[in-house]
Amino acid sequence: MLKKGLVLGSIFTLAFGALVGCSTGQKADGNKDEAKLTGEVKIDGSSTVFPVTQAVAEEFMKANPGVKVTLAESGTGGGFKKWAAGDIDINDASRPIKDEEKALAAEKKIEPVEISVAYDGIALVVNKDNNFVDSLTVDELKKIWEPNSKVKTWKDVRPNFPAEPIKLYGPGTASGTFDYFTDEIVGEEGKSRTDYTQSEDDNVLVKGVQNDKSSLGYFGFAYYLENQDKLKIVKVDAGKGAIEPTEETINNGTYAPLSRPIFIYPSKQSLEKPEVKAFVKFYLENAKDLVKEIGYVPLPDADYQKSLELVK
């Protein structure tokens, strides 16, 4: 599901010509009002949320062939810039909206509607052939990633590690995952060493770690699940023992401090468009099954129902 064979440049249009049954159990003919929907839903933002929104978009367009959903991934921050300018209807976000982003949107009288769609854990990974790293403490991670870090080799992290150069891979500065990771690990949002391979495309990070024996990287948990035969997960010790990210540990928060909710942000103005409103409702009605299929952790049913009240 995470493979992006349909991508053309950084943006692709998901289009389907025939009505077929939805894997979520939703009837392809939907209700008659939705079947008559036309228009376009424009979405950008987080590469972490991208796989869920992509799956929803595919199923939505099977049920509503008159609606075109365009989906891109310029990172949470990059998406909020477009959303605040009124260029897109929905921003995928791996962190809550910032006050300055709200202020920018307010200048154009754009009001956010915050909708949480799943829980995610940020996965720390090393190369599959790495035989010495099983877990890292939060303090060790801070030592690696903080600005002006003096860590150049694995031995600099822990004395019994080999003196091999450490090659780092992580999200770019427009990423909500970058914001969250730096806040929780380094201690200040946006503060990080800069001498690492950056990308807003998590698949680029996956390939980097996969092909570099001395690597360490971080990105959304679903991208690890999709590539777990090529990568090795690293447990995180926040002071209560080393914990591996799983559906259970992400859901109950024991995978700390790297468990978090992920969001979509339509605007109140965009929700006035029938096609956007129908898409968001469809998202929430089918999120539980699709989120699980992608590899993230669904929210409680009551949370999806509460969000549905916001768009009725």
Tab-separated table of C-alpha atoms in Angstrom:
chain	number	residue	atom	x	y	z
A	1	MET	CA	0.000	0.000	0.000
A	2	LEU	CA	2.879	2.363	0.649
A	3	LYS	CA	4.526	1.797	-2.711
A	4	LYS	CA	3.940	4.818	-4.915
A	5	GLY	CA	3.930	3.394	-8.397
A	6	LEU	CA	1.219	5.839	-9.411
A	7	VAL	CA	3.254	8.913	-8.532
A	8	LEU	CA	4.104	11.284	-11.344
A	9	GLY	CA	6.555	13.863	-10.030
A	10	SER	CA	5.496	14.717	-6.501
A	11	ILE	CA	1.766	14.714	-7.180
A	12	PHE	CA	-0.517	12.112	-8.641
A	13	THR	CA	-4.196	11.925	-9.405
A	14	LEU	CA	-6.033	8.854	-8.297
A	15	ALA	CA	-8.632	8.074	-10.936
A	16	PHE	CA	-10.862	5.109	-11.539
A	17	GLY	CA	-13.314	4.610	-14.369
A	18	ALA	CA	-15.650	1.927	-13.075
A	19	LEU	CA	-17.671	1.223	-9.977
A	20	VAL	CA	-16.424	-1.753	-8.008
A	21	GLY	CA	-17.054	-2.980	-4.472
A	22	CYS	CA	-15.046	-1.330	-1.687
A	23	SER	CA	-12.752	-3.465	0.422
A	24	THR	CA	-14.137	-1.760	3.519
A	25	GLY	CA	-17.558	-3.233	2.880
A	26	GLN	CA	-19.045	0.075	1.667
A	27	LYS	CA	-21.324	-0.534	-1.317
A	28	ALA	CA	-19.880	0.832	-4.526
A	29	ASP	CA	-23.129	2.510	-5.512
A	30	GLY	CA	-23.198	4.341	-2.140
A	31	ASN	CA	-26.264	6.461	-1.535
A	32	LYS	CA	-27.803	8.182	-4.508
A	33	ASP	CA	-26.732	11.668	-3.454
A	34	GLU	CA	-23.069	10.643	-3.176
A	35	ALA	CA	-23.237	8.832	-6.521
A	36	LYS	CA	-24.034	12.192	-8.168
A	37	LEU	CA	-21.092	14.014	-6.615
A	38	THR	CA	-18.685	15.830	-8.898
A	39	GLY	CA	-15.688	18.066	-8.364
A	40	GLU	CA	-12.193	17.798	-6.951
A	41	VAL	CA	-10.721	17.311	-3.474
A	42	LYS	CA	-7.186	18.682	-3.122
A	43	ILE	CA	-4.964	17.241	-0.367
A	44	ASP	CA	-1.324	17.753	0.599
A	45	GLY	CA	0.876	17.429	3.667
A	46	SER	CA	2.412	14.683	5.762
A	47	SER	CA	4.108	11.667	4.200
A	48	THR	CA	3.204	9.782	7.396
A	49	VAL	CA	-0.535	10.331	6.937
A	50	PHE	CA	-0.263	9.913	3.150
A	51	PRO	CA	-0.769	6.091	3.075
A	52	VAL	CA	-4.038	6.271	5.017
A	53	THR	CA	-5.405	9.152	2.942
A	54	GLN	CA	-4.305	7.390	-0.254
A	55	ALA	CA	-6.235	4.253	0.732
A	56	VAL	CA	-9.320	6.302	1.613
A	57	ALA	CA	-9.094	8.241	-1.662
A	58	GLU	CA	-8.947	5.035	-3.705
A	59	GLU	CA	-12.066	3.629	-2.050
A	60	PHE	CA	-13.915	6.952	-2.121
A	61	MET	CA	-13.433	7.349	-5.863
A	62	LYS	CA	-14.636	3.838	-6.521
A	63	ALA	CA	-17.895	4.853	-4.866
A	64	ASN	CA	-17.868	8.377	-6.363
A	65	PRO	CA	-16.339	8.292	-9.858
A	66	GLY	CA	-17.424	11.860	-10.539
A	67	VAL	CA	-14.983	13.184	-7.935
A	68	LYS	CA	-11.234	13.497	-8.527
A	69	VAL	CA	-8.952	13.372	-5.488
A	70	THR	CA	-5.455	14.801	-5.948
A	71	LEU	CA	-2.943	13.906	-3.298
A	72	ALA	CA	0.590	15.198	-2.662
A	73	GLU	CA	3.099	15.067	0.182
A	74	SER	CA	5.149	18.182	0.827
A	75	GLY	CA	5.368	17.541	4.585
A	76	THR	CA	3.067	18.749	7.346
A	77	GLY	CA	4.502	22.266	7.370
A	78	GLY	CA	4.614	22.547	3.590
A	79	GLY	CA	1.015	21.372	3.386
A	80	PHE	CA	-0.160	23.871	6.007
A	81	LYS	CA	1.334	26.705	3.935
A	82	LYS	CA	-0.761	25.647	0.928
A	83	TRP	CA	-3.806	25.030	3.125
A	84	ALA	CA	-3.516	28.449	4.794
A	85	ALA	CA	-3.329	30.065	1.367
A	86	GLY	CA	-6.533	28.308	0.305
A	87	ASP	CA	-4.756	26.245	-2.350
A	88	ILE	CA	-5.854	22.873	-0.952
A	89	ASP	CA	-8.945	21.582	0.857
A	90	ILE	CA	-7.312	19.256	3.389
A	91	ASN	CA	-3.879	19.046	4.988
A	92	ASP	CA	-2.539	15.721	6.225
A	93	ALA	CA	-0.649	16.423	9.462
A	94	SER	CA	1.529	14.327	11.740
A	95	ARG	CA	1.320	17.008	14.454
A	96	PRO	CA	-1.269	19.564	15.600
A	97	ILE	CA	-1.490	22.888	13.792
A	98	LYS	CA	0.769	25.656	15.160
A	99	ASP	CA	-0.473	29.063	16.304
A	100	GLU	CA	1.435	30.813	13.527
A	101	GLU	CA	-0.203	28.528	10.940
A	102	LYS	CA	-3.637	29.367	12.370
A	103	ALA	CA	-2.784	33.062	12.195
A	104	LEU	CA	-1.672	32.767	8.577
A	105	ALA	CA	-4.936	31.011	7.698
A	106	ALA	CA	-6.995	33.598	9.598
A	107	GLU	CA	-5.672	36.294	7.263
A	108	LYS	CA	-7.650	34.569	4.502
A	109	LYS	CA	-10.541	33.764	6.866
A	110	ILE	CA	-9.731	30.064	6.752
A	111	GLU	CA	-10.728	28.147	9.894
A	112	PRO	CA	-9.219	24.750	10.762
A	113	VAL	CA	-11.177	21.662	11.728
A	114	GLU	CA	-8.844	19.273	13.569
A	115	ILE	CA	-9.654	15.593	13.031
A	116	SER	CA	-7.490	12.844	14.497
A	117	VAL	CA	-7.567	9.710	12.325
A	118	ALA	CA	-5.091	7.251	13.908
A	119	TYR	CA	-2.214	6.666	16.290
A	120	ASP	CA	1.324	6.328	14.935
A	121	GLY	CA	4.690	5.509	16.397
A	122	ILE	CA	7.916	6.939	15.029
A	123	ALA	CA	10.087	3.961	14.128
A	124	LEU	CA	13.847	3.981	14.665
A	125	VAL	CA	15.596	1.605	12.279
A	126	VAL	CA	19.049	0.380	11.361
A	127	ASN	CA	20.333	-1.750	8.512
A	128	LYS	CA	19.200	-5.378	8.518
A	129	ASP	CA	22.827	-6.544	8.888
A	130	ASN	CA	23.462	-4.428	11.968
A	131	ASN	CA	24.271	-6.965	14.728
A	132	PHE	CA	25.150	-4.617	17.600
A	133	VAL	CA	22.226	-2.185	18.024
A	134	ASP	CA	19.065	-3.591	19.592
A	135	SER	CA	17.959	-0.572	21.618
A	136	LEU	CA	18.904	3.041	22.292
A	137	THR	CA	18.040	5.272	25.233
A	138	VAL	CA	16.409	8.671	24.835
A	139	ASP	CA	19.629	10.237	26.131
A	140	GLU	CA	21.663	8.405	23.472
A	141	LEU	CA	19.242	9.529	20.779
A	142	LYS	CA	19.549	13.111	21.969
A	143	LYS	CA	23.339	12.814	21.890
A	144	ILE	CA	23.126	11.591	18.276
A	145	TRP	CA	20.607	14.113	16.931
A	146	GLU	CA	21.154	17.332	18.899
A	147	PRO	CA	22.595	20.397	17.121
A	148	ASN	CA	26.394	20.358	16.853
A	149	SER	CA	26.442	16.700	17.886
A	150	LYS	CA	29.916	15.297	18.308
A	151	VAL	CA	28.730	11.788	17.417
A	152	LYS	CA	30.577	10.685	14.292
A	153	THR	CA	30.872	6.932	14.880
A	154	TRP	CA	28.779	4.312	16.617
A	155	LYS	CA	31.474	4.084	19.303
A	156	ASP	CA	30.699	7.704	20.186
A	157	VAL	CA	27.189	6.572	21.122
A	158	ARG	CA	28.192	3.641	23.330
A	159	PRO	CA	31.758	2.486	24.094
A	160	ASN	CA	31.101	-1.162	23.203
A	161	PHE	CA	29.781	-0.249	19.741
A	162	PRO	CA	32.236	-0.458	16.814
A	163	ALA	CA	34.129	2.625	15.608
A	164	GLU	CA	32.186	2.679	12.340
A	165	PRO	CA	30.921	5.987	10.888
A	166	ILE	CA	27.257	6.557	11.677
A	167	LYS	CA	25.130	7.573	8.658
A	168	LEU	CA	21.871	9.287	9.538
A	169	TYR	CA	18.562	9.456	7.643
A	170	GLY	CA	15.510	11.449	8.667
A	171	PRO	CA	12.639	13.721	7.615
A	172	GLY	CA	13.208	17.232	6.333
A	173	THR	CA	12.372	20.341	8.326
A	174	ALA	CA	8.897	20.704	6.766
A	175	SER	CA	7.882	17.349	8.259
A	176	GLY	CA	5.620	17.025	11.269
A	177	THR	CA	7.571	13.894	12.185
A	178	PHE	CA	10.715	16.052	12.330
A	179	ASP	CA	8.920	18.543	14.589
A	180	TYR	CA	7.632	15.852	16.919
A	181	PHE	CA	10.912	13.905	17.081
A	182	THR	CA	13.050	16.961	17.802
A	183	ASP	CA	10.630	18.160	20.465
A	184	GLU	CA	10.513	14.809	22.268
A	185	ILE	CA	14.108	13.656	21.775
A	186	VAL	CA	16.248	16.784	21.483
A	187	GLY	CA	14.044	18.809	23.803
A	188	GLU	CA	13.240	21.683	21.468
A	189	GLU	CA	11.083	21.527	18.357
A	190	GLY	CA	13.004	22.105	15.139
A	191	LYS	CA	16.448	21.781	16.726
A	192	SER	CA	18.607	19.098	15.116
A	193	ARG	CA	21.984	18.419	13.630
A	194	THR	CA	21.876	19.126	9.909
A	195	ASP	CA	24.520	16.744	8.560
A	196	TYR	CA	22.133	13.921	7.710
A	197	THR	CA	20.253	12.745	4.632
A	198	GLN	CA	16.869	14.507	4.637
A	199	SER	CA	13.728	13.715	2.660
A	200	GLU	CA	10.003	14.381	2.917
A	201	ASP	CA	9.502	11.026	1.162
A	202	ASP	CA	9.773	8.210	3.709
A	203	ASN	CA	10.466	5.684	0.964
A	204	VAL	CA	13.716	7.538	0.226
A	205	LEU	CA	14.685	7.158	3.889
A	206	VAL	CA	13.803	3.459	3.836
A	207	LYS	CA	16.058	2.867	0.839
A	208	GLY	CA	18.873	4.882	2.412
A	209	VAL	CA	18.914	2.763	5.570
A	210	GLN	CA	18.416	-0.417	3.582
A	211	ASN	CA	21.477	0.275	1.415
A	212	ASP	CA	23.786	1.685	4.101
A	213	LYS	CA	25.193	-0.836	6.577
A	214	SER	CA	26.200	1.823	9.122
A	215	SER	CA	22.907	3.726	9.059
A	216	LEU	CA	20.277	4.898	11.543
A	217	GLY	CA	16.999	6.502	10.499
A	218	TYR	CA	13.534	7.435	11.721
A	219	PHE	CA	10.103	7.714	10.074
A	220	GLY	CA	6.459	6.619	10.454
A	221	PHE	CA	5.805	3.102	11.771
A	222	ALA	CA	3.796	1.978	8.731
A	223	TYR	CA	6.846	2.420	6.506
A	224	TYR	CA	8.787	0.075	8.778
A	225	LEU	CA	5.986	-2.523	8.647
A	226	GLU	CA	5.947	-2.360	4.866
A	227	ASN	CA	9.712	-2.931	4.758
A	228	GLN	CA	10.422	-4.973	7.873
A	229	ASP	CA	12.108	-7.708	5.847
A	230	LYS	CA	14.693	-5.099	4.763
A	231	LEU	CA	15.178	-3.185	8.028
A	232	LYS	CA	15.840	-3.825	11.710
A	233	ILE	CA	13.724	-2.068	14.322
A	234	VAL	CA	15.447	-0.395	17.282
A	235	LYS	CA	13.746	-0.440	20.690
A	236	VAL	CA	13.576	2.815	22.669
A	237	ASP	CA	14.350	3.081	26.372
A	238	ALA	CA	12.814	6.137	28.011
A	239	GLY	CA	13.750	4.973	31.506
A	240	LYS	CA	11.354	2.066	31.962
A	241	GLY	CA	13.113	-0.513	29.829
A	242	ALA	CA	13.523	-0.913	26.072
A	243	ILE	CA	10.166	-0.935	24.246
A	244	GLU	CA	9.537	-1.999	20.661
A	245	PRO	CA	6.822	-0.185	18.672
A	246	THR	CA	3.818	-2.459	18.087
A	247	GLU	CA	0.092	-1.846	17.690
A	248	GLU	CA	-0.326	-2.500	21.412
A	249	THR	CA	2.575	-0.351	22.689
A	250	ILE	CA	1.643	2.552	20.391
A	251	ASN	CA	-2.021	2.346	21.415
A	252	ASN	CA	-1.358	2.226	25.163
A	253	GLY	CA	1.449	4.802	25.038
A	254	THR	CA	4.149	2.564	26.515
A	255	TYR	CA	6.202	3.141	23.371
A	256	ALA	CA	7.268	6.467	24.796
A	257	PRO	CA	7.953	9.166	23.910
A	258	LEU	CA	7.464	8.400	20.212
A	259	SER	CA	3.749	7.510	20.078
A	260	ARG	CA	1.409	10.220	18.775
A	261	PRO	CA	-1.916	10.900	17.051
A	262	ILE	CA	-2.006	11.851	13.364
A	263	PHE	CA	-4.545	14.191	11.763
A	264	ILE	CA	-6.349	15.561	8.756
A	265	TYR	CA	-7.242	19.264	8.660
A	266	PRO	CA	-10.081	20.312	6.382
A	267	SER	CA	-11.119	23.932	6.668
A	268	LYS	CA	-14.662	24.966	7.587
A	269	GLN	CA	-14.843	26.661	4.211
A	270	SER	CA	-13.803	23.518	2.308
A	271	LEU	CA	-16.373	21.457	4.202
A	272	GLU	CA	-19.057	23.611	2.587
A	273	LYS	CA	-18.212	21.868	-0.697
A	274	PRO	CA	-20.354	18.706	-0.967
A	275	GLU	CA	-17.494	16.634	-2.391
A	276	VAL	CA	-15.101	17.577	0.435
A	277	LYS	CA	-17.707	16.999	3.128
A	278	ALA	CA	-18.561	13.603	1.629
A	279	PHE	CA	-14.874	12.668	1.460
A	280	VAL	CA	-14.230	13.523	5.120
A	281	LYS	CA	-17.345	11.625	6.221
A	282	PHE	CA	-16.245	8.627	4.149
A	283	TYR	CA	-12.759	8.897	5.691
A	284	LEU	CA	-14.128	8.710	9.233
A	285	GLU	CA	-16.646	5.969	8.469
A	286	ASN	CA	-13.960	3.733	6.943
A	287	ALA	CA	-10.836	4.835	8.813
A	288	LYS	CA	-10.861	2.049	11.385
A	289	ASP	CA	-10.469	-0.737	8.803
A	290	LEU	CA	-8.143	1.152	6.459
A	291	VAL	CA	-5.885	2.439	9.234
A	292	LYS	CA	-5.360	-1.120	10.447
A	293	GLU	CA	-4.747	-2.345	6.904
A	294	ILE	CA	-2.000	0.266	6.450
A	295	GLY	CA	-0.315	-0.647	9.730
A	296	TYR	CA	-1.291	2.224	12.012
A	297	VAL	CA	-3.425	1.974	15.154
A	298	PRO	CA	-7.130	2.916	14.886
A	299	LEU	CA	-8.768	5.298	17.344
A	300	PRO	CA	-11.642	4.159	19.582
A	301	ASP	CA	-14.998	4.121	17.764
A	302	ALA	CA	-16.244	6.957	19.969
A	303	ASP	CA	-13.484	9.251	18.686
A	304	TYR	CA	-14.474	8.688	15.054
A	305	GLN	CA	-18.122	9.305	15.962
A	306	LYS	CA	-17.217	12.557	17.742
A	307	SER	CA	-15.343	13.752	14.645
A	308	LEU	CA	-18.289	12.829	12.426
A	309	GLU	CA	-20.391	15.264	14.457
A	310	LEU	CA	-18.046	18.045	13.331
A	311	VAL	CA	-18.837	17.482	9.651
A	312	LYS	CA	-22.570	16.771	9.716
